PDB file of C-alpha atoms in Angstrom:
ATOM      1  CA  MET A1108      18.121 -90.152  -7.125  1.00 93.00           C
ATOM      2  CA  ILE A1109      16.877 -90.026 -10.694  1.00 94.00           C
ATOM      3  CA  THR A1110      13.481 -91.621 -11.211  1.00 95.00           C
ATOM      4  CA  LEU A1111      11.695 -92.248 -14.498  1.00 93.00           C
ATOM      5  CA  GLU A1112       7.970 -92.963 -14.204  1.00 93.00           C
ATOM      6  CA  ASN A1113       6.000 -94.184 -17.218  1.00 93.00           C
ATOM      7  CA  VAL A1114       8.222 -92.205 -19.616  1.00 93.00           C
ATOM      8  CA  SER A1115       7.157 -92.334 -23.269  1.00 93.00           C
ATOM      9  CA  ILE A1116       9.193 -90.783 -26.074  1.00 93.00           C
ATOM     10  CA  SER A1117       8.491 -90.989 -29.785  1.00 92.00           C
ATOM     11  CA  TYR A1118       9.822 -89.467 -32.973  1.00 89.00           C
ATOM     12  CA  GLY A1119       6.862 -89.235 -35.324  1.00 88.00           C
ATOM     13  CA  PRO A1120       5.258 -92.684 -35.571  1.00 91.00           C
ATOM     14  CA  LYS A1121       8.307 -94.451 -34.067  1.00 89.00           C
ATOM     15  CA  ASN A1122       8.114 -95.224 -30.312  1.00 88.00           C
ATOM     16  CA  ILE A1123      11.505 -95.003 -28.643  1.00 88.00           C
ATOM     17  CA  PHE A1124      10.201 -95.682 -25.118  1.00 88.00           C
ATOM     18  CA  LYS A1125       6.691 -96.550 -24.018  1.00 92.00           C
ATOM     19  CA  GLU A1126       5.861 -96.377 -20.301  1.00 93.00           C
ATOM     20  CA  PHE A1127       9.520 -96.862 -19.310  1.00 92.00           C
ATOM     21  CA  ASN A1128      10.260 -97.047 -15.564  1.00 95.00           C
ATOM     22  CA  SER A1129      13.641 -97.017 -13.861  1.00 93.00           C
ATOM     23  CA  SER A1130      15.631 -95.352 -11.110  1.00 94.00           C
ATOM     24  CA  PHE A1131      19.278 -94.503 -10.562  1.00 93.00           C
ATOM     25  CA  GLU A1132      20.630 -94.052  -7.040  1.00 94.00           C
ATOM     26  CA  SER A1133      22.653 -91.008  -6.026  1.00 92.00           C
ATOM     27  CA  GLU A1134      26.376 -91.548  -5.559  1.00 92.00           C
ATOM     28  CA  LYS A1135      26.246 -94.871  -7.433  1.00 94.00           C
ATOM     29  CA  THR A1136      27.647 -95.593 -10.879  1.00 94.00           C
ATOM     30  CA  SER A1137      25.095 -96.757 -13.439  1.00 92.00           C
ATOM     31  CA  VAL A1138      25.746 -97.915 -16.982  1.00 93.00           C
ATOM     32  CA  LEU A1139      23.449 -97.919 -19.994  1.00 91.00           C
ATOM     33  CA  ILE A1140      24.327-100.757 -22.333  1.00 94.00           C
ATOM     34  CA  GLY A1141      22.663-101.574 -25.626  1.00 93.00           C
ATOM     35  CA  PRO A1142      23.123-101.693 -29.367  1.00 95.00           C
ATOM     36  CA  SER A1143      23.263 -98.638 -31.576  1.00 93.00           C
ATOM     37  CA  GLY A1144      19.844 -97.038 -31.984  1.00 88.00           C
ATOM     38  CA  CYS A1145      18.207 -98.541 -28.879  1.00 89.00           C
ATOM     39  CA  GLY A1146      17.637 -95.157 -27.141  1.00 89.00           C
ATOM     40  CA  LYS A1147      20.589 -94.721 -24.763  1.00 92.00           C
ATOM     41  CA  SER A1148      21.389 -91.166 -25.905  1.00 93.00           C
ATOM     42  CA  THR A1149      17.700 -90.275 -26.128  1.00 92.00           C
ATOM     43  CA  LEU A1150      17.211 -91.338 -22.510  1.00 92.00           C
ATOM     44  CA  LEU A1151      20.174 -89.235 -21.333  1.00 93.00           C
ATOM     45  CA  LYS A1152      18.946 -86.199 -23.307  1.00 93.00           C
ATOM     46  CA  ALA A1153      15.511 -86.549 -21.698  1.00 93.00           C
ATOM     47  CA  ILE A1154      17.010 -86.772 -18.200  1.00 92.00           C
ATOM     48  CA  LEU A1155      19.032 -83.615 -18.889  1.00 90.00           C
ATOM     49  CA  GLY A1156      15.907 -81.848 -20.174  1.00 89.00           C
ATOM     50  CA  LEU A1157      17.336 -81.400 -23.677  1.00 92.00           C
ATOM     51  CA  ILE A1158      14.364 -83.112 -25.314  1.00 91.00           C
ATOM     52  CA  ASN A1159      10.720 -83.269 -24.283  1.00 90.00           C
ATOM     53  CA  ILE A1160       8.999 -86.475 -23.300  1.00 91.00           C
ATOM     54  CA  ASP A1161       5.543 -87.342 -24.581  1.00 92.00           C
ATOM     55  CA  ASP A1162       4.226 -88.716 -21.304  1.00 92.00           C
ATOM     56  CA  GLY A1163       5.320 -89.646 -17.787  1.00 93.00           C
ATOM     57  CA  TYR A1164       7.711 -87.973 -15.350  1.00 92.00           C
ATOM     58  CA  ILE A1165      11.432 -87.671 -14.845  1.00 94.00           C
ATOM     59  CA  ARG A1166      12.444 -86.610 -11.356  1.00 93.00           C
ATOM     60  CA  ILE A1167      15.835 -85.624 -10.001  1.00 91.00           C
ATOM     61  CA  ASP A1168      15.775 -85.598  -6.209  1.00 90.00           C
ATOM     62  CA  ASP A1169      11.947 -85.412  -6.189  1.00 82.00           C
ATOM     63  CA  ARG A1170      11.821 -82.430  -8.613  1.00 85.00           C
ATOM     64  CA  LYS A1171      10.370 -82.902 -12.059  1.00 86.00           C
ATOM     65  CA  VAL A1172      12.893 -82.146 -14.788  1.00 83.00           C
ATOM     66  CA  THR A1173      10.283 -79.918 -16.444  1.00 72.00           C
ATOM     67  CA  ASP A1174      10.107 -77.801 -13.268  1.00 69.00           C
ATOM     68  CA  ILE A1175      13.867 -77.087 -13.207  1.00 64.00           C
ATOM     69  CA  LYS A1176      14.708 -73.790 -14.912  1.00 56.00           C
ATOM     70  CA  LYS A1177      17.255 -74.001 -17.699  1.00 53.00           C
TER      71      LYS A1177
END
């Protein structure tokens, strides 16, 4: 299970996500759909720990992404 709790991400003054909440079940297929520039790739990079979030938590199986060693 991947859980996003109150995730906020910004680039300078531009808010990409503000207090975003969602969850994705294990062993289920999920799809992110949206127009170019809406934050799909940014969300995936945050889940993978490739970029830092400004606020909130991302958990993979009840472990914070920031706690997982790279």
